[in-house]
Amino acid sequence: MEGRITLNGRYEIIDKIGGGGMAEVFHGYDTVLHRDVGIKILRDQFIQDKQFVARFRQEACNAACLSHPNIVNIYDSGNENDIYYIVMEYVVGRSLKEVIQENGALDYKTAVRYAIGIASALKQAHDHSIVHCDVKSQNILIDTKGVPKITDFGIARIMSSQSTLTKEALGSVHYISPEQAKGGRVDNRSDLYSLGVVMYEMLTGRPPYDGESPVAVALKHINGGAPMPSTINPNIPGGLEQIIMHAMEVDPARRYSSATEMLYDMEEFRKNPNTLFYFD
């Protein structure tokens, strides 16, 4: 991306603001609607790989059908001179991961507010039969008003898909659900597990599992037994800890069955922080 480039005669690339293994993200400007935008561009090494190109295009389709204040909006996508791009809402702020790294564990009221926003966004995706499959603090942006916005539907799957996710999921191994770690079928409960991990990280300053290799961490998710978050941060209310650990059950059948169910408990907790829950 040397020099100033304009895509589709309207999207001017200003500077690079981030990136992952599959794509780079740039700050851009829409010269037609006169607004700042984010522009995600597929890395050069993948443009000849039909599978990566198809996945990149699918990301735009997955997210474009979702309109929610806690989901980064998708405006446009295209391909010009072998530059595959997605144009999206430009979010001024930091990733949740950066917020935690800079500030340590969050106070429980802020963590619950963020978690409710993320769960609400996941409910919207699940209502459209889309499983995000990569919920992690790096994929949650916190804007300057403190609003969490989930992004990167790059490996999202339609719920009816039988595709396994081992290769992609291992890149986010600290947040991976046990069924993803085993290469099994995923559904909405996999996202709720990962949200539980994000909540754990928000309240303790670190994810529940770590290890010397991605496989070692994945095995810990499969086997379970994470230390209770209150052993790391004794200021976590009991009801909130119950919500986190219920979301992080190893067996999907023992977790929250839906984002709606999880949202209900979080709202009950927010109304009364002394609330305790009783799960079978």
PDB file of C-alpha atoms in Angstrom:
ATOM      1  CA  MET A   1       0.000   0.000   0.000  1.00  0.00           C
ATOM      2  CA  GLU A   2       2.595   2.516  -1.065  1.00  0.00           C
ATOM      3  CA  GLY A   3       1.386   6.009  -1.836  1.00  0.00           C
ATOM      4  CA  ARG A   4      -2.182   7.288  -1.836  1.00  0.00           C
ATOM      5  CA  ILE A   5      -4.623   4.795  -3.362  1.00  0.00           C
ATOM      6  CA  THR A   6      -8.303   5.304  -4.202  1.00  0.00           C
ATOM      7  CA  LEU A   7     -10.595   2.303  -4.589  1.00  0.00           C
ATOM      8  CA  ASN A   8     -13.712   2.266  -6.761  1.00  0.00           C
ATOM      9  CA  GLY A   9     -13.119   5.945  -7.529  1.00  0.00           C
ATOM     10  CA  ARG A  10     -14.303   6.949  -4.054  1.00  0.00           C
ATOM     11  CA  TYR A  11     -12.512   5.261  -1.113  1.00  0.00           C
ATOM     12  CA  GLU A  12      -9.236   7.011  -0.392  1.00  0.00           C
ATOM     13  CA  ILE A  13      -6.763   5.076   1.772  1.00  0.00           C
ATOM     14  CA  ILE A  14      -5.128   7.331   4.359  1.00  0.00           C
ATOM     15  CA  ASP A  15      -3.037   5.109   6.650  1.00  0.00           C
ATOM     16  CA  LYS A  16      -2.795   1.658   8.170  1.00  0.00           C
ATOM     17  CA  ILE A  17      -4.440   1.165  11.554  1.00  0.00           C
ATOM     18  CA  GLY A  18      -4.170  -2.580  12.171  1.00  0.00           C
ATOM     19  CA  GLY A  19      -4.345  -6.060  10.774  1.00  0.00           C
ATOM     20  CA  GLY A  20      -4.447  -9.785  11.367  1.00  0.00           C
ATOM     21  CA  GLY A  21      -3.223 -12.916   9.678  1.00  0.00           C
ATOM     22  CA  MET A  22      -5.628 -12.653   6.762  1.00  0.00           C
ATOM     23  CA  ALA A  23      -6.059  -8.925   6.125  1.00  0.00           C
ATOM     24  CA  GLU A  24      -4.856  -5.417   6.912  1.00  0.00           C
ATOM     25  CA  VAL A  25      -7.113  -2.581   8.073  1.00  0.00           C
ATOM     26  CA  PHE A  26      -6.741   1.008   6.929  1.00  0.00           C
ATOM     27  CA  HIS A  27      -8.252   4.342   7.838  1.00  0.00           C
ATOM     28  CA  GLY A  28      -9.961   5.614   4.704  1.00  0.00           C
ATOM     29  CA  TYR A  29     -12.205   8.391   3.466  1.00  0.00           C
ATOM     30  CA  ASP A  30     -15.357   8.073   1.384  1.00  0.00           C
ATOM     31  CA  THR A  31     -15.115  10.983  -1.060  1.00  0.00           C
ATOM     32  CA  VAL A  32     -18.756  10.555  -2.154  1.00  0.00           C
ATOM     33  CA  LEU A  33     -20.449  10.544   1.259  1.00  0.00           C
ATOM     34  CA  HIS A  34     -17.684  12.611   2.882  1.00  0.00           C
ATOM     35  CA  ARG A  35     -17.061  10.385   5.882  1.00  0.00           C
ATOM     36  CA  ASP A  36     -14.224   8.418   7.451  1.00  0.00           C
ATOM     37  CA  VAL A  37     -14.365   4.668   6.882  1.00  0.00           C
ATOM     38  CA  GLY A  38     -12.396   1.587   7.782  1.00  0.00           C
ATOM     39  CA  ILE A  39     -11.078  -0.408   4.821  1.00  0.00           C
ATOM     40  CA  LYS A  40     -10.104  -4.039   5.264  1.00  0.00           C
ATOM     41  CA  ILE A  41      -7.856  -5.406   2.503  1.00  0.00           C
ATOM     42  CA  LEU A  42      -6.960  -9.031   1.910  1.00  0.00           C
ATOM     43  CA  ARG A  43      -3.211  -9.618   2.173  1.00  0.00           C
ATOM     44  CA  ASP A  44      -1.373 -10.061  -1.136  1.00  0.00           C
ATOM     45  CA  GLN A  45      -0.269 -13.626  -0.368  1.00  0.00           C
ATOM     46  CA  PHE A  46      -3.898 -14.772  -0.302  1.00  0.00           C
ATOM     47  CA  ILE A  47      -5.299 -13.178  -3.456  1.00  0.00           C
ATOM     48  CA  GLN A  48      -4.533 -16.290  -5.547  1.00  0.00           C
ATOM     49  CA  ASP A  49      -6.124 -18.604  -2.974  1.00  0.00           C
ATOM     50  CA  LYS A  50      -9.749 -19.104  -3.948  1.00  0.00           C
ATOM     51  CA  GLN A  51     -10.664 -20.356  -0.494  1.00  0.00           C
ATOM     52  CA  PHE A  52      -9.334 -17.228   1.217  1.00  0.00           C
ATOM     53  CA  VAL A  53     -10.963 -14.937  -1.339  1.00  0.00           C
ATOM     54  CA  ALA A  54     -14.301 -16.713  -0.884  1.00  0.00           C
ATOM     55  CA  ARG A  55     -14.006 -16.465   2.903  1.00  0.00           C
ATOM     56  CA  PHE A  56     -13.159 -12.771   2.670  1.00  0.00           C
ATOM     57  CA  ARG A  57     -16.194 -12.107   0.493  1.00  0.00           C
ATOM     58  CA  GLN A  58     -18.360 -14.175   2.829  1.00  0.00           C
ATOM     59  CA  GLU A  59     -17.271 -12.003   5.742  1.00  0.00           C
ATOM     60  CA  ALA A  60     -18.800  -8.975   4.036  1.00  0.00           C
ATOM     61  CA  CYS A  61     -22.018 -10.898   3.360  1.00  0.00           C
ATOM     62  CA  ASN A  62     -22.201 -12.225   6.918  1.00  0.00           C
ATOM     63  CA  ALA A  63     -21.813  -8.844   8.569  1.00  0.00           C
ATOM     64  CA  ALA A  64     -23.731  -6.780   5.991  1.00  0.00           C
ATOM     65  CA  CYS A  65     -27.034  -8.418   6.939  1.00  0.00           C
ATOM     66  CA  LEU A  66     -26.531  -7.425  10.577  1.00  0.00           C
ATOM     67  CA  SER A  67     -27.531  -3.965  11.748  1.00  0.00           C
ATOM     68  CA  HIS A  68     -26.853  -3.429  15.428  1.00  0.00           C
ATOM     69  CA  PRO A  69     -25.243  -0.684  17.540  1.00  0.00           C
ATOM     70  CA  ASN A  70     -22.737  -3.210  18.949  1.00  0.00           C
ATOM     71  CA  ILE A  71     -21.649  -4.587  15.553  1.00  0.00           C
ATOM     72  CA  VAL A  72     -19.262  -2.705  13.248  1.00  0.00           C
ATOM     73  CA  ASN A  73     -21.352  -1.801  10.182  1.00  0.00           C
ATOM     74  CA  ILE A  74     -20.342  -2.992   6.715  1.00  0.00           C
ATOM     75  CA  TYR A  75     -20.907  -0.430   3.946  1.00  0.00           C
ATOM     76  CA  ASP A  76     -19.442  -1.923   0.776  1.00  0.00           C
ATOM     77  CA  SER A  77     -17.051  -4.511  -0.659  1.00  0.00           C
ATOM     78  CA  GLY A  78     -15.313  -5.103  -3.953  1.00  0.00           C
ATOM     79  CA  ASN A  79     -12.239  -6.051  -5.944  1.00  0.00           C
ATOM     80  CA  GLU A  80     -10.108  -3.678  -7.963  1.00  0.00           C
ATOM     81  CA  ASN A  81      -6.787  -4.614  -9.576  1.00  0.00           C
ATOM     82  CA  ASP A  82      -6.486  -7.692  -7.331  1.00  0.00           C
ATOM     83  CA  ILE A  83      -7.191  -5.608  -4.228  1.00  0.00           C
ATOM     84  CA  TYR A  84     -10.043  -7.295  -2.377  1.00  0.00           C
ATOM     85  CA  TYR A  85     -11.566  -4.879   0.118  1.00  0.00           C
ATOM     86  CA  ILE A  86     -14.386  -4.406   2.611  1.00  0.00           C
ATOM     87  CA  VAL A  87     -15.516  -0.903   3.556  1.00  0.00           C
ATOM     88  CA  MET A  88     -16.842  -0.563   7.082  1.00  0.00           C
ATOM     89  CA  GLU A  89     -17.708   1.827   9.855  1.00  0.00           C
ATOM     90  CA  TYR A  90     -14.664   3.683  11.142  1.00  0.00           C
ATOM     91  CA  VAL A  91     -14.473   3.189  14.891  1.00  0.00           C
ATOM     92  CA  VAL A  92     -12.322   5.627  16.837  1.00  0.00           C
ATOM     93  CA  GLY A  93     -11.117   3.837  19.941  1.00  0.00           C
ATOM     94  CA  ARG A  94      -9.156   0.785  21.069  1.00  0.00           C
ATOM     95  CA  SER A  95      -9.663  -2.932  21.164  1.00  0.00           C
ATOM     96  CA  LEU A  96     -10.884  -4.414  24.421  1.00  0.00           C
ATOM     97  CA  LYS A  97      -7.590  -6.337  24.576  1.00  0.00           C
ATOM     98  CA  GLU A  98      -5.678  -3.042  24.525  1.00  0.00           C
ATOM     99  CA  VAL A  99      -7.940  -1.578  27.206  1.00  0.00           C
ATOM    100  CA  ILE A 100      -7.257  -4.572  29.494  1.00  0.00           C
ATOM    101  CA  GLN A 101      -3.512  -4.536  28.777  1.00  0.00           C
ATOM    102  CA  GLU A 102      -3.280  -0.842  29.600  1.00  0.00           C
ATOM    103  CA  ASN A 103      -5.624  -0.718  32.598  1.00  0.00           C
ATOM    104  CA  GLY A 104      -5.685  -4.240  34.016  1.00  0.00           C
ATOM    105  CA  ALA A 105      -8.899  -5.824  35.249  1.00  0.00           C
ATOM    106  CA  LEU A 106     -12.035  -3.722  34.715  1.00  0.00           C
ATOM    107  CA  ASP A 107     -14.506  -2.854  37.456  1.00  0.00           C
ATOM    108  CA  TYR A 108     -17.441  -5.246  37.375  1.00  0.00           C
ATOM    109  CA  LYS A 109     -20.024  -2.624  36.345  1.00  0.00           C
ATOM    110  CA  THR A 110     -18.035  -1.692  33.235  1.00  0.00           C
ATOM    111  CA  ALA A 111     -17.401  -5.360  32.434  1.00  0.00           C
ATOM    112  CA  VAL A 112     -21.104  -6.183  32.679  1.00  0.00           C
ATOM    113  CA  ARG A 113     -22.040  -3.219  30.500  1.00  0.00           C
ATOM    114  CA  TYR A 114     -19.585  -4.342  27.829  1.00  0.00           C
ATOM    115  CA  ALA A 115     -20.717  -7.970  28.121  1.00  0.00           C
ATOM    116  CA  ILE A 116     -24.383  -7.030  27.704  1.00  0.00           C
ATOM    117  CA  GLY A 117     -23.549  -5.110  24.525  1.00  0.00           C
ATOM    118  CA  ILE A 118     -21.523  -8.010  23.123  1.00  0.00           C
ATOM    119  CA  ALA A 119     -24.198 -10.574  24.037  1.00  0.00           C
ATOM    120  CA  SER A 120     -26.832  -8.376  22.406  1.00  0.00           C
ATOM    121  CA  ALA A 121     -24.731  -8.271  19.214  1.00  0.00           C
ATOM    122  CA  LEU A 122     -24.306 -12.047  19.293  1.00  0.00           C
ATOM    123  CA  LYS A 123     -28.047 -12.476  19.710  1.00  0.00           C
ATOM    124  CA  GLN A 124     -28.539 -10.456  16.522  1.00  0.00           C
ATOM    125  CA  ALA A 125     -26.040 -12.662  14.659  1.00  0.00           C
ATOM    126  CA  HIS A 126     -27.536 -15.882  16.040  1.00  0.00           C
ATOM    127  CA  ASP A 127     -31.041 -14.711  15.108  1.00  0.00           C
ATOM    128  CA  HIS A 128     -29.695 -14.580  11.528  1.00  0.00           C
ATOM    129  CA  SER A 129     -28.221 -18.093  11.947  1.00  0.00           C
ATOM    130  CA  ILE A 130     -24.660 -16.738  11.980  1.00  0.00           C
ATOM    131  CA  VAL A 131     -22.115 -18.006  14.522  1.00  0.00           C
ATOM    132  CA  HIS A 132     -19.193 -15.593  14.876  1.00  0.00           C
ATOM    133  CA  CYS A 133     -16.688 -18.347  15.829  1.00  0.00           C
ATOM    134  CA  ASP A 134     -13.927 -15.906  16.815  1.00  0.00           C
ATOM    135  CA  VAL A 135     -15.205 -13.913  19.786  1.00  0.00           C
ATOM    136  CA  LYS A 136     -12.164 -12.512  21.597  1.00  0.00           C
ATOM    137  CA  SER A 137     -11.094  -9.242  23.167  1.00  0.00           C
ATOM    138  CA  GLN A 138      -9.027  -8.372  20.070  1.00  0.00           C
ATOM    139  CA  ASN A 139     -12.220  -8.443  17.971  1.00  0.00           C
ATOM    140  CA  ILE A 140     -14.165  -6.130  20.268  1.00  0.00           C
ATOM    141  CA  LEU A 141     -13.620  -2.410  19.760  1.00  0.00           C
ATOM    142  CA  ILE A 142     -14.425   0.123  22.478  1.00  0.00           C
ATOM    143  CA  ASP A 143     -15.240   3.493  20.948  1.00  0.00           C
ATOM    144  CA  THR A 144     -14.616   6.875  22.558  1.00  0.00           C
ATOM    145  CA  LYS A 145     -18.089   6.801  24.159  1.00  0.00           C
ATOM    146  CA  GLY A 146     -17.407   3.435  25.770  1.00  0.00           C
ATOM    147  CA  VAL A 147     -19.626   1.471  23.386  1.00  0.00           C
ATOM    148  CA  PRO A 148     -18.370  -2.055  22.587  1.00  0.00           C
ATOM    149  CA  LYS A 149     -18.560  -3.101  18.937  1.00  0.00           C
ATOM    150  CA  ILE A 150     -17.798  -6.596  17.703  1.00  0.00           C
ATOM    151  CA  THR A 151     -15.991  -6.956  14.400  1.00  0.00           C
ATOM    152  CA  ASP A 152     -14.268  -9.536  12.174  1.00  0.00           C
ATOM    153  CA  PHE A 153     -16.785 -12.098  10.972  1.00  0.00           C
ATOM    154  CA  GLY A 154     -13.990 -13.612   8.880  1.00  0.00           C
ATOM    155  CA  ILE A 155     -14.464 -17.209  10.036  1.00  0.00           C
ATOM    156  CA  ALA A 156     -18.157 -16.962  10.879  1.00  0.00           C
ATOM    157  CA  ARG A 157     -20.259 -19.961   9.956  1.00  0.00           C
ATOM    158  CA  ILE A 158     -23.883 -20.528   9.152  1.00  0.00           C
ATOM    159  CA  MET A 159     -25.345 -22.649  11.943  1.00  0.00           C
ATOM    160  CA  SER A 160     -26.274 -25.503   9.609  1.00  0.00           C
ATOM    161  CA  SER A 161     -22.672 -25.819   8.394  1.00  0.00           C
ATOM    162  CA  GLN A 162     -20.818 -28.975   9.360  1.00  0.00           C
ATOM    163  CA  SER A 163     -17.418 -27.387   8.730  1.00  0.00           C
ATOM    164  CA  THR A 164     -14.792 -27.857  11.406  1.00  0.00           C
ATOM    165  CA  LEU A 165     -12.733 -24.912  12.530  1.00  0.00           C
ATOM    166  CA  THR A 166      -9.529 -26.306  13.934  1.00  0.00           C
ATOM    167  CA  LYS A 167      -7.025 -24.332  11.818  1.00  0.00           C
ATOM    168  CA  GLU A 168      -8.722 -20.958  12.123  1.00  0.00           C
ATOM    169  CA  ALA A 169      -9.748 -21.403  15.735  1.00  0.00           C
ATOM    170  CA  LEU A 170      -6.254 -22.306  16.931  1.00  0.00           C
ATOM    171  CA  GLY A 171      -5.234 -18.763  16.052  1.00  0.00           C
ATOM    172  CA  SER A 172      -7.515 -17.596  18.879  1.00  0.00           C
ATOM    173  CA  VAL A 173      -6.801 -20.497  21.181  1.00  0.00           C
ATOM    174  CA  HIS A 174      -7.149 -18.572  24.450  1.00  0.00           C
ATOM    175  CA  TYR A 175     -10.847 -18.013  23.679  1.00  0.00           C
ATOM    176  CA  ILE A 176     -11.669 -21.232  21.849  1.00  0.00           C
ATOM    177  CA  SER A 177     -14.640 -23.375  22.872  1.00  0.00           C
ATOM    178  CA  PRO A 178     -13.904 -27.039  23.667  1.00  0.00           C
ATOM    179  CA  GLU A 179     -15.879 -28.236  20.649  1.00  0.00           C
ATOM    180  CA  GLN A 180     -13.904 -25.905  18.370  1.00  0.00           C
ATOM    181  CA  ALA A 181     -10.660 -27.143  19.902  1.00  0.00           C
ATOM    182  CA  LYS A 182     -11.683 -30.703  19.024  1.00  0.00           C
ATOM    183  CA  GLY A 183     -12.630 -29.719  15.466  1.00  0.00           C
ATOM    184  CA  GLY A 184     -16.283 -30.435  16.133  1.00  0.00           C
ATOM    185  CA  ARG A 185     -19.455 -28.768  14.999  1.00  0.00           C
ATOM    186  CA  VAL A 186     -20.157 -25.342  16.467  1.00  0.00           C
ATOM    187  CA  ASP A 187     -23.351 -23.457  17.220  1.00  0.00           C
ATOM    188  CA  ASN A 188     -24.402 -20.346  19.112  1.00  0.00           C
ATOM    189  CA  ARG A 189     -23.254 -21.872  22.418  1.00  0.00           C
ATOM    190  CA  SER A 190     -19.654 -21.789  21.156  1.00  0.00           C
ATOM    191  CA  ASP A 191     -19.856 -17.997  20.935  1.00  0.00           C
ATOM    192  CA  LEU A 192     -21.315 -17.847  24.446  1.00  0.00           C
ATOM    193  CA  TYR A 193     -18.382 -19.895  25.778  1.00  0.00           C
ATOM    194  CA  SER A 194     -15.964 -17.422  24.193  1.00  0.00           C
ATOM    195  CA  LEU A 195     -17.929 -14.512  25.641  1.00  0.00           C
ATOM    196  CA  GLY A 196     -17.576 -16.152  29.058  1.00  0.00           C
ATOM    197  CA  VAL A 197     -13.800 -16.252  28.498  1.00  0.00           C
ATOM    198  CA  VAL A 198     -13.805 -12.553  27.521  1.00  0.00           C
ATOM    199  CA  MET A 199     -15.763 -11.730  30.688  1.00  0.00           C
ATOM    200  CA  TYR A 200     -13.256 -13.727  32.736  1.00  0.00           C
ATOM    201  CA  GLU A 201     -10.433 -11.744  31.135  1.00  0.00           C
ATOM    202  CA  MET A 202     -12.171  -8.405  31.718  1.00  0.00           C
ATOM    203  CA  LEU A 203     -12.558  -9.138  35.433  1.00  0.00           C
ATOM    204  CA  THR A 204      -9.183 -10.778  36.133  1.00  0.00           C
ATOM    205  CA  GLY A 205      -6.901  -9.129  33.575  1.00  0.00           C
ATOM    206  CA  ARG A 206      -6.051 -12.433  31.873  1.00  0.00           C
ATOM    207  CA  PRO A 207      -7.755 -15.346  30.078  1.00  0.00           C
ATOM    208  CA  PRO A 208      -8.492 -18.481  32.142  1.00  0.00           C
ATOM    209  CA  TYR A 209      -5.907 -20.714  30.458  1.00  0.00           C
ATOM    210  CA  ASP A 210      -2.347 -20.333  29.231  1.00  0.00           C
ATOM    211  CA  GLY A 211       0.336 -22.768  28.094  1.00  0.00           C
ATOM    212  CA  GLU A 212       3.571 -23.258  26.227  1.00  0.00           C
ATOM    213  CA  SER A 213       1.852 -23.962  22.901  1.00  0.00           C
ATOM    214  CA  PRO A 214      -1.547 -23.461  21.239  1.00  0.00           C
ATOM    215  CA  VAL A 215      -2.246 -27.186  21.549  1.00  0.00           C
ATOM    216  CA  ALA A 216      -1.502 -27.096  25.293  1.00  0.00           C
ATOM    217  CA  VAL A 217      -3.986 -24.240  25.762  1.00  0.00           C
ATOM    218  CA  ALA A 218      -6.603 -25.981  23.609  1.00  0.00           C
ATOM    219  CA  LEU A 219      -6.320 -29.103  25.746  1.00  0.00           C
ATOM    220  CA  LYS A 220      -6.993 -27.045  28.856  1.00  0.00           C
ATOM    221  CA  HIS A 221     -10.229 -25.765  27.309  1.00  0.00           C
ATOM    222  CA  ILE A 222     -11.199 -29.356  26.460  1.00  0.00           C
ATOM    223  CA  ASN A 223     -10.462 -30.607  29.986  1.00  0.00           C
ATOM    224  CA  GLY A 224     -11.883 -27.599  31.867  1.00  0.00           C
ATOM    225  CA  GLY A 225     -11.115 -26.726  35.452  1.00  0.00           C
ATOM    226  CA  ALA A 226     -10.252 -23.027  35.131  1.00  0.00           C
ATOM    227  CA  PRO A 227      -9.534 -21.344  38.475  1.00  0.00           C
ATOM    228  CA  MET A 228     -12.539 -19.435  39.758  1.00  0.00           C
ATOM    229  CA  PRO A 229     -12.136 -15.780  38.753  1.00  0.00           C
ATOM    230  CA  SER A 230     -12.729 -14.682  42.366  1.00  0.00           C
ATOM    231  CA  THR A 231      -9.493 -16.439  43.371  1.00  0.00           C
ATOM    232  CA  ILE A 232      -7.698 -13.909  41.153  1.00  0.00           C
ATOM    233  CA  ASN A 233      -9.945 -10.923  41.846  1.00  0.00           C
ATOM    234  CA  PRO A 234     -11.877 -11.273  45.128  1.00  0.00           C
ATOM    235  CA  ASN A 235     -13.986  -8.214  44.265  1.00  0.00           C
ATOM    236  CA  ILE A 236     -16.038 -10.132  41.678  1.00  0.00           C
ATOM    237  CA  PRO A 237     -19.626 -10.543  42.926  1.00  0.00           C
ATOM    238  CA  GLY A 238     -20.792 -14.152  43.305  1.00  0.00           C
ATOM    239  CA  GLY A 239     -23.661 -13.891  40.831  1.00  0.00           C
ATOM    240  CA  LEU A 240     -21.419 -12.510  38.106  1.00  0.00           C
ATOM    241  CA  GLU A 241     -18.912 -15.297  38.686  1.00  0.00           C
ATOM    242  CA  GLN A 242     -21.748 -17.800  38.322  1.00  0.00           C
ATOM    243  CA  ILE A 243     -22.724 -16.312  34.942  1.00  0.00           C
ATOM    244  CA  ILE A 244     -19.127 -16.536  33.690  1.00  0.00           C
ATOM    245  CA  MET A 245     -18.600 -20.129  34.794  1.00  0.00           C
ATOM    246  CA  HIS A 246     -21.987 -21.232  33.449  1.00  0.00           C
ATOM    247  CA  ALA A 247     -21.101 -19.763  30.040  1.00  0.00           C
ATOM    248  CA  MET A 248     -17.736 -21.576  30.224  1.00  0.00           C
ATOM    249  CA  GLU A 249     -19.112 -25.067  30.898  1.00  0.00           C
ATOM    250  CA  VAL A 250     -17.120 -27.647  28.900  1.00  0.00           C
ATOM    251  CA  ASP A 251     -20.284 -29.488  27.812  1.00  0.00           C
ATOM    252  CA  PRO A 252     -22.360 -27.226  25.519  1.00  0.00           C
ATOM    253  CA  ALA A 253     -25.530 -28.830  26.891  1.00  0.00           C
ATOM    254  CA  ARG A 254     -24.714 -27.400  30.326  1.00  0.00           C
ATOM    255  CA  ARG A 255     -24.122 -23.838  29.102  1.00  0.00           C
ATOM    256  CA  TYR A 256     -26.577 -21.085  28.368  1.00  0.00           C
ATOM    257  CA  SER A 257     -28.703 -22.303  25.481  1.00  0.00           C
ATOM    258  CA  SER A 258     -28.983 -18.847  23.903  1.00  0.00           C
ATOM    259  CA  ALA A 259     -27.704 -15.297  24.106  1.00  0.00           C
ATOM    260  CA  THR A 260     -31.222 -14.305  25.182  1.00  0.00           C
ATOM    261  CA  GLU A 261     -30.933 -16.530  28.246  1.00  0.00           C
ATOM    262  CA  MET A 262     -27.498 -15.158  29.115  1.00  0.00           C
ATOM    263  CA  LEU A 263     -28.676 -11.575  28.611  1.00  0.00           C
ATOM    264  CA  TYR A 264     -31.583 -12.163  30.976  1.00  0.00           C
ATOM    265  CA  ASP A 265     -29.250 -13.233  33.787  1.00  0.00           C
ATOM    266  CA  MET A 266     -26.856 -10.344  33.154  1.00  0.00           C
ATOM    267  CA  GLU A 267     -29.725  -7.853  33.289  1.00  0.00           C
ATOM    268  CA  GLU A 268     -30.972  -9.452  36.518  1.00  0.00           C
ATOM    269  CA  PHE A 269     -27.488  -9.124  37.957  1.00  0.00           C
ATOM    270  CA  ARG A 270     -27.145  -5.531  36.811  1.00  0.00           C
ATOM    271  CA  LYS A 271     -30.424  -4.650  38.551  1.00  0.00           C
ATOM    272  CA  ASN A 272     -29.326  -6.409  41.749  1.00  0.00           C
ATOM    273  CA  PRO A 273     -25.599  -7.231  42.132  1.00  0.00           C
ATOM    274  CA  ASN A 274     -26.445  -9.433  45.134  1.00  0.00           C
ATOM    275  CA  THR A 275     -28.422 -11.813  42.904  1.00  0.00           C
ATOM    276  CA  LEU A 276     -27.312 -15.448  42.902  1.00  0.00           C
ATOM    277  CA  PHE A 277     -28.266 -18.048  40.308  1.00  0.00           C
ATOM    278  CA  TYR A 278     -29.004 -21.754  40.520  1.00  0.00           C
ATOM    279  CA  PHE A 279     -28.142 -23.880  37.506  1.00  0.00           C
ATOM    280  CA  ASP A 280     -28.789 -27.581  37.093  1.00  0.00           C
TER     281      ASP A 280
END
